[in-house]
mmCIF file of C-alpha atoms and ligand atoms in Angstrom:
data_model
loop_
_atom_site.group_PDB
_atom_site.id
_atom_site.type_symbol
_atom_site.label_atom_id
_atom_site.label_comp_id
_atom_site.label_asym_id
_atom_site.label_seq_id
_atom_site.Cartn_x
_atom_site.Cartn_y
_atom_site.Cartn_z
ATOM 1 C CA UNK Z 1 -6.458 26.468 -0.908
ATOM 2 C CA UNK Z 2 -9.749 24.046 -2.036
ATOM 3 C CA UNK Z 3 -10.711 21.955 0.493
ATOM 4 C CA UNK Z 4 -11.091 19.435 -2.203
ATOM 5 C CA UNK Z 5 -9.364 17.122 -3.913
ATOM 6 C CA UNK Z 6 -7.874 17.086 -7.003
ATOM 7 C CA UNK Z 7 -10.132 13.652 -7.959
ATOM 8 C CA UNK Z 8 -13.306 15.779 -6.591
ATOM 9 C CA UNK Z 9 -11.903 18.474 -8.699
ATOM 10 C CA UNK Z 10 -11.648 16.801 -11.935
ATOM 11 C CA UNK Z 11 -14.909 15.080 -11.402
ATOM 12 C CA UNK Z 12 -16.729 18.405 -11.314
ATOM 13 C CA UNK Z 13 -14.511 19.664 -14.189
ATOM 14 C CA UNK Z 14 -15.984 16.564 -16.077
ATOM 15 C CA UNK Z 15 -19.218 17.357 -15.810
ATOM 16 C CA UNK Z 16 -19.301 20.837 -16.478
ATOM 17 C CA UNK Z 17 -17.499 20.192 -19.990
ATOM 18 C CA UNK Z 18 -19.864 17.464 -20.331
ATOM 19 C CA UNK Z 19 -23.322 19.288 -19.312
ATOM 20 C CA UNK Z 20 -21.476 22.496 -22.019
ATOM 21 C CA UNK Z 21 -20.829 20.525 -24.916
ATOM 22 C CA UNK Z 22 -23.561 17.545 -24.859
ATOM 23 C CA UNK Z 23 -26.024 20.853 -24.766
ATOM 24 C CA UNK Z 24 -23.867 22.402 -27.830
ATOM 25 C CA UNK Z 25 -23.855 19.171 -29.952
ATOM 26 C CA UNK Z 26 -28.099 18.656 -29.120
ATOM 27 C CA UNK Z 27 -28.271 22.089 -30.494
ATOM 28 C CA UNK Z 28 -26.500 21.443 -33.849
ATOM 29 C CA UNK Z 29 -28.752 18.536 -33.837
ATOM 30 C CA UNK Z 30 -31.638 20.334 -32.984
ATOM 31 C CA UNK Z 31 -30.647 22.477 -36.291
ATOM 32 C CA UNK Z 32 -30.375 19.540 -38.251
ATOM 33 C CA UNK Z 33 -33.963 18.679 -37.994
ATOM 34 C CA UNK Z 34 -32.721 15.774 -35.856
ATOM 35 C CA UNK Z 35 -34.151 16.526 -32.469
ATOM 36 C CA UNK Z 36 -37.786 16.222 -32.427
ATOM 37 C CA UNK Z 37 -39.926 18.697 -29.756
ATOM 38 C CA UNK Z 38 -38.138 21.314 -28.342
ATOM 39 C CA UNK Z 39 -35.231 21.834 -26.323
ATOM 40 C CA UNK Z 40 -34.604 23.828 -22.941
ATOM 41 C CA UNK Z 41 -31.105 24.256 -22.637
ATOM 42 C CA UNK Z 42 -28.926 24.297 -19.388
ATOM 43 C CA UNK Z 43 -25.749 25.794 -21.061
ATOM 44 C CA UNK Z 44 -24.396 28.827 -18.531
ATOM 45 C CA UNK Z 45 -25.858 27.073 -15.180
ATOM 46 C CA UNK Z 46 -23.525 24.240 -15.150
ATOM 47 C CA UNK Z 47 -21.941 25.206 -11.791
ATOM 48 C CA UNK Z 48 -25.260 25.361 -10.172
ATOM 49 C CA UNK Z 49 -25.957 21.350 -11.289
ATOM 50 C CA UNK Z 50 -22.447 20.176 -10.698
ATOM 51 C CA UNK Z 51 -21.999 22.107 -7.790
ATOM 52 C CA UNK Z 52 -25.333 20.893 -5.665
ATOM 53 C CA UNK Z 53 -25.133 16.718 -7.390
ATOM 54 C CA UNK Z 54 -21.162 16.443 -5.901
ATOM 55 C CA UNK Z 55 -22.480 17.804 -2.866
ATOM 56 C CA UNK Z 56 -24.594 14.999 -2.590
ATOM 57 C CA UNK Z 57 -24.336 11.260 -2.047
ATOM 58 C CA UNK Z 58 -25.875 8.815 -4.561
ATOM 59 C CA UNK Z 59 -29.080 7.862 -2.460
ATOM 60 C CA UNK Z 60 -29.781 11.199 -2.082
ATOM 61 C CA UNK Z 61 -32.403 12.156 -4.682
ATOM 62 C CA UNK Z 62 -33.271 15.303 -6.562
ATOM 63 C CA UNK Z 63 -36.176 16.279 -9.199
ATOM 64 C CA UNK Z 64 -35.770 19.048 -11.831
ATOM 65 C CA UNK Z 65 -37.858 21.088 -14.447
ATOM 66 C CA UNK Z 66 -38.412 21.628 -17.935
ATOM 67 C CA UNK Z 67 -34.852 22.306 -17.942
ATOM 68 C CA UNK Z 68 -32.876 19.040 -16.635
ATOM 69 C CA UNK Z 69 -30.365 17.721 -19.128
ATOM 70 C CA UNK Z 70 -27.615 19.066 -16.568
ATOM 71 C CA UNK Z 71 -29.205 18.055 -13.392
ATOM 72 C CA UNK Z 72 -29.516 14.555 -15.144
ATOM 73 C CA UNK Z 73 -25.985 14.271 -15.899
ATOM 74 C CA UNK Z 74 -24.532 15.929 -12.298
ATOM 75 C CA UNK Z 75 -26.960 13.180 -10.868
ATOM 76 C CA UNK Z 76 -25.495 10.268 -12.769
ATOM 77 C CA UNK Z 77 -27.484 9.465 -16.009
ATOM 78 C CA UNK Z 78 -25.877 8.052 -18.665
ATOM 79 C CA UNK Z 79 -25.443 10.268 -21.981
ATOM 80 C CA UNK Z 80 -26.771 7.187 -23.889
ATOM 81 C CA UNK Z 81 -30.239 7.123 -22.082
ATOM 82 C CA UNK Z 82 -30.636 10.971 -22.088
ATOM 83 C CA UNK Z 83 -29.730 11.345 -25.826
ATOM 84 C CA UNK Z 84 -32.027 8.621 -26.902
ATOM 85 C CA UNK Z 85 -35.172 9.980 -24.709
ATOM 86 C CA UNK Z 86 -34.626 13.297 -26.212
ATOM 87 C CA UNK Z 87 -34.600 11.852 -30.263
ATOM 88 C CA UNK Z 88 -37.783 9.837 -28.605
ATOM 89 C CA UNK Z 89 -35.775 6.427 -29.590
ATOM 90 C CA UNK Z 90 -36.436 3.525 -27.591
ATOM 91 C CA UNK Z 91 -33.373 2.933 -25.176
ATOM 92 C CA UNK Z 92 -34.229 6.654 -23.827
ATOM 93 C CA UNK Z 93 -34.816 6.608 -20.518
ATOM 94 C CA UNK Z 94 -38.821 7.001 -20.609
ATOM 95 C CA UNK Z 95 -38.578 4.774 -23.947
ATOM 96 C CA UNK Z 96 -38.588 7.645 -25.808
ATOM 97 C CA UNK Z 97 -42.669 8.577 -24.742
ATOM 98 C CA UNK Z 98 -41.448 11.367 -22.869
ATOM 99 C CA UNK Z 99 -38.633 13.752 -24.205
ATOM 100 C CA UNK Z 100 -36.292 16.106 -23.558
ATOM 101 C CA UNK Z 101 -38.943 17.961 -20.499
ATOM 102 C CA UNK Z 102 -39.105 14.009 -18.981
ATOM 103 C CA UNK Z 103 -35.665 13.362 -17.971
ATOM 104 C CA UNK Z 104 -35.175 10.117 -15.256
ATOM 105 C CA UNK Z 105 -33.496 7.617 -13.949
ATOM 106 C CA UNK Z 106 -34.517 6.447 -10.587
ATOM 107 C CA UNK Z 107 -31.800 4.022 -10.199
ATOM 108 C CA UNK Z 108 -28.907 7.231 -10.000
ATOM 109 C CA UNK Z 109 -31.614 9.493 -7.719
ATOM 110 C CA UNK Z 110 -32.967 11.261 -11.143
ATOM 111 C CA UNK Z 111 -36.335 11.061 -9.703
ATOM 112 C CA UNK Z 112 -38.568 13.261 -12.394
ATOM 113 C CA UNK Z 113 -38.314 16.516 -14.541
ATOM 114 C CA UNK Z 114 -41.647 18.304 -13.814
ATOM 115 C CA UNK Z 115 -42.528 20.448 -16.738
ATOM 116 C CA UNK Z 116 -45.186 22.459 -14.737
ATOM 117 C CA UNK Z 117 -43.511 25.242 -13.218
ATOM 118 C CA UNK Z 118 -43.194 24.530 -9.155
ATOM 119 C CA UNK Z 119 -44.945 21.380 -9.379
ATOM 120 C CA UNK Z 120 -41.765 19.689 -7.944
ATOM 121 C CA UNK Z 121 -41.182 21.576 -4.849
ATOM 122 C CA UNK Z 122 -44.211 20.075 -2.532
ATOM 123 C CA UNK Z 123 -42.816 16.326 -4.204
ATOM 124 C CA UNK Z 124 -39.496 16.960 -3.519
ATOM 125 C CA UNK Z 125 -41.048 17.925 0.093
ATOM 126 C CA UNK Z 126 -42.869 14.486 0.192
ATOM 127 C CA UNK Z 127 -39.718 12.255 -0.554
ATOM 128 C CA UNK Z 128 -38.325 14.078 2.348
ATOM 129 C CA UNK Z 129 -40.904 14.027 4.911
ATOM 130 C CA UNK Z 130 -40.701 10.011 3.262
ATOM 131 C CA UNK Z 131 -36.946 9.887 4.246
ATOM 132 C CA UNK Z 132 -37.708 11.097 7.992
ATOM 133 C CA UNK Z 133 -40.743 9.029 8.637
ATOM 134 C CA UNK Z 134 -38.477 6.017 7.897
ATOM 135 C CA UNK Z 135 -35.487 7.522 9.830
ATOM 136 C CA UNK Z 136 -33.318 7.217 6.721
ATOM 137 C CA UNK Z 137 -30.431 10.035 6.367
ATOM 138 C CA UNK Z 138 -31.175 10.982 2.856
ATOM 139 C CA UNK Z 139 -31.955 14.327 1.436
ATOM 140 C CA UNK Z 140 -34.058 15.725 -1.030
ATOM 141 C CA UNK Z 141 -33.494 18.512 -3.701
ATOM 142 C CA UNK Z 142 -36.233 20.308 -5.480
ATOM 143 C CA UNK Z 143 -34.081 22.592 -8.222
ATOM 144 C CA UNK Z 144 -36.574 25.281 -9.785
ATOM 145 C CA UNK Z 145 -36.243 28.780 -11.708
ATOM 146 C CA UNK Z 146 -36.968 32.362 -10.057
ATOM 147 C CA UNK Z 147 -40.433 32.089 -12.336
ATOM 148 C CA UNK Z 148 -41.060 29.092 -10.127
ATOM 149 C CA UNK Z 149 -41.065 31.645 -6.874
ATOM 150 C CA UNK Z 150 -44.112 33.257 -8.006
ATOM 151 C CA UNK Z 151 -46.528 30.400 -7.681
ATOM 152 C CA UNK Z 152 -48.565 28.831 -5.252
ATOM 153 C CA UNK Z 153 -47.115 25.200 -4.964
ATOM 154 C CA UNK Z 154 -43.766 27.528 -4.049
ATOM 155 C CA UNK Z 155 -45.201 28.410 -0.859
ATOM 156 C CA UNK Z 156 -47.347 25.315 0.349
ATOM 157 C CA UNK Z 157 -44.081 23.367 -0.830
ATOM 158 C CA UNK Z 158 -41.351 25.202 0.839
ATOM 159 C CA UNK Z 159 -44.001 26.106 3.861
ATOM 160 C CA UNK Z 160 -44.807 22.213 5.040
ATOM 161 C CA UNK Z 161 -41.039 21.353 4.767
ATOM 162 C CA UNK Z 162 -40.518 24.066 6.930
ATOM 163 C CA UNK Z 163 -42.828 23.142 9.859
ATOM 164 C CA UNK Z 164 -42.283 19.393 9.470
ATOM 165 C CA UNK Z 165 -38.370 20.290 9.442
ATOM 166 C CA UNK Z 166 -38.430 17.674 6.171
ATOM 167 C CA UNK Z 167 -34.261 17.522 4.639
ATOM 168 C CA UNK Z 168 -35.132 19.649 1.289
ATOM 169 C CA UNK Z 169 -33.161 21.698 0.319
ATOM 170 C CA UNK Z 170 -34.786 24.224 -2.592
ATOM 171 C CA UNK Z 171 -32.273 25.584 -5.180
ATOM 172 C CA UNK Z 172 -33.902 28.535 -6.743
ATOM 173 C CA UNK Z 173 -31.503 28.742 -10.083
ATOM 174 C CA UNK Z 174 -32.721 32.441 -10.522
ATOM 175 C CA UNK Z 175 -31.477 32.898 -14.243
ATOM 176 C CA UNK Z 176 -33.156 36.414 -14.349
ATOM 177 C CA UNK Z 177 -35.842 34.775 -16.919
ATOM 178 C CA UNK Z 178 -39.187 33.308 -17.133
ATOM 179 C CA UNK Z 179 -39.880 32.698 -20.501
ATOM 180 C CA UNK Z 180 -39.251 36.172 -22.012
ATOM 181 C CA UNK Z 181 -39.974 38.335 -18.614
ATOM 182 C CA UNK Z 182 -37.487 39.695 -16.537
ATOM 183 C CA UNK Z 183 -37.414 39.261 -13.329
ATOM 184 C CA UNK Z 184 -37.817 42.601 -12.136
ATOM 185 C CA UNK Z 185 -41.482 42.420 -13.986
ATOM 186 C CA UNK Z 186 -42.726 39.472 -11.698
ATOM 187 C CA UNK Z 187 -41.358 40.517 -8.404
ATOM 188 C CA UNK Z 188 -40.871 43.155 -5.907
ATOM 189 C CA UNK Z 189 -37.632 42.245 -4.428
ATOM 190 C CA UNK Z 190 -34.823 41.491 -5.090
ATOM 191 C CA UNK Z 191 -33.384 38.571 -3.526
ATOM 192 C CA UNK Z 192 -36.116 35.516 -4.010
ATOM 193 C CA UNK Z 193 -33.761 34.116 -1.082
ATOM 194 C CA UNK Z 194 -35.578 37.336 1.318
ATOM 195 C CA UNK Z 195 -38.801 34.809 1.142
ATOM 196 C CA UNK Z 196 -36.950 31.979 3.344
ATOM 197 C CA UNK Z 197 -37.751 34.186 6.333
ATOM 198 C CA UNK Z 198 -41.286 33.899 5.681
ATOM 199 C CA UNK Z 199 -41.447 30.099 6.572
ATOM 200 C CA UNK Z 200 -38.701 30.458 9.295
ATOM 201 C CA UNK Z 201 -35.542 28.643 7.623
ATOM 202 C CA UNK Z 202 -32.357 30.153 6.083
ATOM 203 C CA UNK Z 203 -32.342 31.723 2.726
ATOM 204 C CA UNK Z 204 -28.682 31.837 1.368
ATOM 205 C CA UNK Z 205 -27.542 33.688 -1.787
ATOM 206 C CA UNK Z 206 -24.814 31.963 -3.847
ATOM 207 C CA UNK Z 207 -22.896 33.212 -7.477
ATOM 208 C CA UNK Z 208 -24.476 30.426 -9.393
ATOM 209 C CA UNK Z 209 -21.520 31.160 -12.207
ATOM 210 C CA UNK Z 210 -18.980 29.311 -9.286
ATOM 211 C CA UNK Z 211 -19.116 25.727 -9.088
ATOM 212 C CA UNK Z 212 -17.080 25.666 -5.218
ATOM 213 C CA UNK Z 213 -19.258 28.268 -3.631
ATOM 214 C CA UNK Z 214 -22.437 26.104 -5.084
ATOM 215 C CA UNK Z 215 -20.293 22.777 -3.898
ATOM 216 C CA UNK Z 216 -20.203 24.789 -0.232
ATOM 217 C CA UNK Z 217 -23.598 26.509 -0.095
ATOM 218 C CA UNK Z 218 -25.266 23.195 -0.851
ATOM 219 C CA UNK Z 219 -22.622 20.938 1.949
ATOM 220 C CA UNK Z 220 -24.005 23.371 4.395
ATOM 221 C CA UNK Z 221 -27.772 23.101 3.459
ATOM 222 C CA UNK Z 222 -27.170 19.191 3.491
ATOM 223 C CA UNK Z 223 -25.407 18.877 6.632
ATOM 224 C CA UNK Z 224 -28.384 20.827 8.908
ATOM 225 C CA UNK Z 225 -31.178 18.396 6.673
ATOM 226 C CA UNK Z 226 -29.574 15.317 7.702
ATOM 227 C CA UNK Z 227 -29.346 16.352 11.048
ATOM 228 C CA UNK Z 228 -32.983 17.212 11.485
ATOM 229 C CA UNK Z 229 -32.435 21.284 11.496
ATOM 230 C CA UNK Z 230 -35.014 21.179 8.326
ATOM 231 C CA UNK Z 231 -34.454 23.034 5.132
ATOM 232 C CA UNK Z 232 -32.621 25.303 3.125
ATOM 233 C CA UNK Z 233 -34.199 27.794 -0.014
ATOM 234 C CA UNK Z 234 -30.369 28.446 -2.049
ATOM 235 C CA UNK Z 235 -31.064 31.389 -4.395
ATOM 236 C CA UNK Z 236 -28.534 30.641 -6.604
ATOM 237 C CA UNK Z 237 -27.820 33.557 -9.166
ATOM 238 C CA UNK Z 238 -27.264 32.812 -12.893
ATOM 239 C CA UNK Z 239 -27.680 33.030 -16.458
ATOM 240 C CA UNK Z 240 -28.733 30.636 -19.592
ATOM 241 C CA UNK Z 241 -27.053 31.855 -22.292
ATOM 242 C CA UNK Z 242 -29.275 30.204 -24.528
ATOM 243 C CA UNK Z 243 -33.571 31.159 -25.358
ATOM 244 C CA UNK Z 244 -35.525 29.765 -23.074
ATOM 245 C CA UNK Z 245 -36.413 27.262 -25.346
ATOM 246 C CA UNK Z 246 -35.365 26.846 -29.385
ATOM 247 C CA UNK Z 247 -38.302 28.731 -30.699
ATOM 248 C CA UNK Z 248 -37.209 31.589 -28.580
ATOM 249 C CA UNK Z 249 -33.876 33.561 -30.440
ATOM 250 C CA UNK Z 250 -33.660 35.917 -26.576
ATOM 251 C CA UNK Z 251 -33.655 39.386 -28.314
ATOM 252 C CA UNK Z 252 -35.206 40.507 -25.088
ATOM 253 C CA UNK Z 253 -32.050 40.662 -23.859
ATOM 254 C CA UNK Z 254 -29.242 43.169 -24.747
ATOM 255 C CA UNK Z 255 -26.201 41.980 -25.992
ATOM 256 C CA UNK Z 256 -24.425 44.508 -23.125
ATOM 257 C CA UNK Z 257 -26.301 42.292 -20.417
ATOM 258 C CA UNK Z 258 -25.556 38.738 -22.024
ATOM 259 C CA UNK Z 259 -21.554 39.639 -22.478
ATOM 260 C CA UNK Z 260 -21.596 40.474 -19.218
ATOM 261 C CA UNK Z 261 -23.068 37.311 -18.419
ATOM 262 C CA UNK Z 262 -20.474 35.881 -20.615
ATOM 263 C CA UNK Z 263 -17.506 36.721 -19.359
ATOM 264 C CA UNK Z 264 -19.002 35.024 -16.181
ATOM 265 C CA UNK Z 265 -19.031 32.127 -17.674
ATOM 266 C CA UNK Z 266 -18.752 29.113 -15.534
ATOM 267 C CA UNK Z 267 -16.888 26.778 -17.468
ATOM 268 C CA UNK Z 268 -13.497 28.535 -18.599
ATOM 269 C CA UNK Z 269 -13.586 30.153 -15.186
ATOM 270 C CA UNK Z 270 -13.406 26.920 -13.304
ATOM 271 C CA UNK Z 271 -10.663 25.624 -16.238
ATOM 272 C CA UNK Z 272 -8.808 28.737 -15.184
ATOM 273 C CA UNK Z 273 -9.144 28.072 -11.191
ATOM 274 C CA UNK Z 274 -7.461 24.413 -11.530
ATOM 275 C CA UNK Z 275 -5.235 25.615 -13.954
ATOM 276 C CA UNK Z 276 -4.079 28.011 -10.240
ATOM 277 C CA UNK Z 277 -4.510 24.806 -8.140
ATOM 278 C CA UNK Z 278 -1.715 23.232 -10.041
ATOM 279 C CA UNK Z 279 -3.963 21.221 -12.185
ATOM 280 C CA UNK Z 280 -1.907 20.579 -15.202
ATOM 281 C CA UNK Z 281 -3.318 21.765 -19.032
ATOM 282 C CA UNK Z 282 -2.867 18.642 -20.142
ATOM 283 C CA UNK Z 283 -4.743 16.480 -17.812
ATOM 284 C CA UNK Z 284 -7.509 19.061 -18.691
ATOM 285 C CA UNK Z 285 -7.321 18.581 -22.010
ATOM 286 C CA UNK Z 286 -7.442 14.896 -21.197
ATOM 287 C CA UNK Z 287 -10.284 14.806 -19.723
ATOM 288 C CA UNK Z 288 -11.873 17.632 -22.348
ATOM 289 C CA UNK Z 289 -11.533 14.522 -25.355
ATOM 290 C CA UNK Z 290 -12.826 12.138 -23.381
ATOM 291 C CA UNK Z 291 -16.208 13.840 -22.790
ATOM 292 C CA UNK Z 292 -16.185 14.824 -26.643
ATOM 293 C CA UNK Z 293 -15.958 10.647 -27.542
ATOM 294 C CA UNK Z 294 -18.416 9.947 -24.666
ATOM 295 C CA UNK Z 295 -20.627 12.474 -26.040
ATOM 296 C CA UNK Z 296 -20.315 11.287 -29.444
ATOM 297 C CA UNK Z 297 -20.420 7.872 -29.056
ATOM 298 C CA UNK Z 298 -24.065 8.507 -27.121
ATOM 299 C CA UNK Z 299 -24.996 10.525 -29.790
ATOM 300 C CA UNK Z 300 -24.134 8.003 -32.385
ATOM 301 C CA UNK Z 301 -26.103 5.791 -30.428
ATOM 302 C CA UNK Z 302 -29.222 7.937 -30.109
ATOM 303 C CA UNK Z 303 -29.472 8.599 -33.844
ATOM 304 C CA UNK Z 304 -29.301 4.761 -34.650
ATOM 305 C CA UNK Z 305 -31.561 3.770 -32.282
ATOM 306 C CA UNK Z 306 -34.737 2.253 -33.051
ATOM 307 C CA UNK Z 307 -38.104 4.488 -32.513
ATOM 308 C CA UNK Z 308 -40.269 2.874 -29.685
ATOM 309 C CA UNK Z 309 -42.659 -0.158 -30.855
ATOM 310 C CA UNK Z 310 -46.190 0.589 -31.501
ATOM 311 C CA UNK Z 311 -46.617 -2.532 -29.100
ATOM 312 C CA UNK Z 312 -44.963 0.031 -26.364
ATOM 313 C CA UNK Z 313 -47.946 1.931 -27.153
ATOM 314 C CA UNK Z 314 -49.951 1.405 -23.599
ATOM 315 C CA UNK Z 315 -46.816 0.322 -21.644
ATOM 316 C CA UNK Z 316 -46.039 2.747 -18.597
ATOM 317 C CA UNK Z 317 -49.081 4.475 -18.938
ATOM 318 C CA UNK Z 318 -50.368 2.881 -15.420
ATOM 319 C CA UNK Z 319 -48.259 1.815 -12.625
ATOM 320 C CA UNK Z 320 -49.901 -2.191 -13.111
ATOM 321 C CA UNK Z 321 -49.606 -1.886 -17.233
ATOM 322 C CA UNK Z 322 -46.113 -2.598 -16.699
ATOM 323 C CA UNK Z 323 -44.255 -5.495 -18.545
HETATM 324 C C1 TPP E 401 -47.697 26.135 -14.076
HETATM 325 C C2 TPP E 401 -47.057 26.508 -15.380
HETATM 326 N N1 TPP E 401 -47.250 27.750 -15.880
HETATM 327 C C3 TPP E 401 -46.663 28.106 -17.061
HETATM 328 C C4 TPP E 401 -45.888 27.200 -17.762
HETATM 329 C C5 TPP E 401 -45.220 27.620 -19.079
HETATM 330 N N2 TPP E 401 -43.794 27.799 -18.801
HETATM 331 C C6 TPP E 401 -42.907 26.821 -19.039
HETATM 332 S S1 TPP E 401 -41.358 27.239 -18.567
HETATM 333 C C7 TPP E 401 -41.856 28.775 -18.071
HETATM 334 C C8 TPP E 401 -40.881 29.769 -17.501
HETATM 335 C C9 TPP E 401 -40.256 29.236 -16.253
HETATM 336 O O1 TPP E 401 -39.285 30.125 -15.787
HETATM 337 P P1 TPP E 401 -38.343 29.744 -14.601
HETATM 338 O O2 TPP E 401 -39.143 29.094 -13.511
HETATM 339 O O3 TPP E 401 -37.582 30.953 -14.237
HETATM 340 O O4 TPP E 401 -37.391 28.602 -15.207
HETATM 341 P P2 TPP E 401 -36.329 28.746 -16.409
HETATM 342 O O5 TPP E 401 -37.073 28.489 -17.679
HETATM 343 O O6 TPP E 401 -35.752 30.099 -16.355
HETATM 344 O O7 TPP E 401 -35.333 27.662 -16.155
HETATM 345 C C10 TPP E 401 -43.214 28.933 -18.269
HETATM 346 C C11 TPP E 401 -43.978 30.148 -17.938
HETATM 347 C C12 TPP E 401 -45.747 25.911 -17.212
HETATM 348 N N3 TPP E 401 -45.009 24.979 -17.825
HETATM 349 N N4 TPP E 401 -46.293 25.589 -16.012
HETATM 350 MG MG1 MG E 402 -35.737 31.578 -14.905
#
């Protein structure tokens, strides 16, 4: 029996369908012509967002990648804000200057999407060392991909957060891809969660395709940050279903290894779980068109939305330019 309840239940249900079919409906945008840029989709990792962002609480802060439409929405973003920053509309949450790679929302603990691979992991380290030199109990999460373990801000990051016992914790979503190379190509081992014994804190493996053992991996990680035990690298193992961006069809992948992948799938598999916690179809399905209108109505409001004024043009650029 889930040591959760069934509002914590449906609440990560919500998101999951959410994170699934806002990253469908950008695509058939994307198609469209609609979508300016590019697009790094999220869709197959859902339970690794939801899972870590319900763990947390809401003044707990986390920054992403290149990748963060889901870790936006498990954090708390609006659709509305996301939708318009990615059609570069003002009313997106970086006015529309930055695009889909420059998710944020400081206000929900969004802090940035770091489109250099790494680059987050000694921030995310700062914010924490931040939280303990002000004795506040708030954690810090740096998500990043297994091409992320391979460079050098990895191991100054995760290295000072270990001797400073700073409350990170470091969720390596190891979707078996950077870019078009497989892991096996970049590394010698297998587990990327092996390396946590090199800076002297715990390295836990979790099946990134299921949303409670993320929920539990991540309670654990948080529970030993906030009380001063230091951090935790979470190899979390998935898949993104999708190219790694939408220039990039995947065909370096066989179709044997990506419906295997498939029939991992995160979503359905959680629908199925609460389905066996007594969780009734139709409250499901409930909550199912209610993410479809949500998602709609903030895509509606994306594609109406006015393009950022030329007057914007110097705005945000530095931190005393602001209006
Ligand atoms: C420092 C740096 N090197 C290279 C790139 C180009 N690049 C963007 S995403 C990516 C692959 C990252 O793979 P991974 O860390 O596994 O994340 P995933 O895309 O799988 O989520 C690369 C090489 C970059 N943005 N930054
Ligand atoms: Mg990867």
């Amino acid at each position: 029996m889930t040591k959760f309840s069934r509002e914590q239940l449906l609440k990560m249900y919500q998101l999951m369908v959410t994170i699934r079919r806002f990253e469908d409906r950008l695509y058939q945008l994307f198609l469209q012509g609609l979508v300016p840029g590019t697009l790094h989709q999220y869709q197959g990792q859902e339970a690794v967002a939801v899972g870590v962002c319900t763990a947390l609480e809401p003044d707990d802060v986390i920054f992403s990648t290149h990748r963060p439409v889901g870790h936006g929405i498990a954090k708390g973003m609006t659709l509305k804000s996301i939708a318009a920053e990615i059609m570069g509309k003002a009313g997106g949450c970086a006015g529309g200057k930055g695009g889909q790679m420059h998710l944020t929302d400081v206000s929900v603990g969004m802090m940035t999407s770091n489109a250099i691979v790494g680059a987050n992991i000694p921030i995310a380290t700062g914010a924490a060392l931040g939280f303990k030199l002000r004795g506040e109990e708030r954690v810090s999460v740096s998500f990043f991909g297994d091409g992320a373990a391979n460079i050098g801000a990895f191991h100054e990051g995760i290295n000072l957060a270990a001797v400073k016992n700073a409350p990170v914790i470091f969720v390596c979503e190891n979707n078996q891809y950077a870019a078009s190379t497989h892991i096996s190509l970049a590394m010698k081992i297998e587990n990327i969660a092996e390396q946590a014994a090199s800076y002297g804190i715990p390295g836990q493996i979790v099946d990134g395709m299921d949303v409670i053992a993320v929920r539990e991996i991540t309670q654990q990680a948080i529970e030993r940050a906030r009380k001063g035990d230091g951090p935790t690298l979470i190899e979390a193992k998935t898949y993104r279903y999708m190219g790694h961006s939408r220039g990039d069809p995947g065909q370096y992948r066989s179709e044997d290894e990506i419906s295997n992948w498939r029939s991992l799938d995160p979503v359905p598999k959680f629908r199925a779980y609460l389905l066996d916690q007594g969780i009734n179809g139709q409250m499901l399905k409930s909550v199912e068109e209610s993410v479809d209108d949500a998602i709609s109505e903030a895509l509606d409001y994306a594609l109406a939305a006015p393009d950022p004024h030329p007057s914007e043009l110097y705005s945000h650029v530095y931190a005393n330019s602001r209006k």
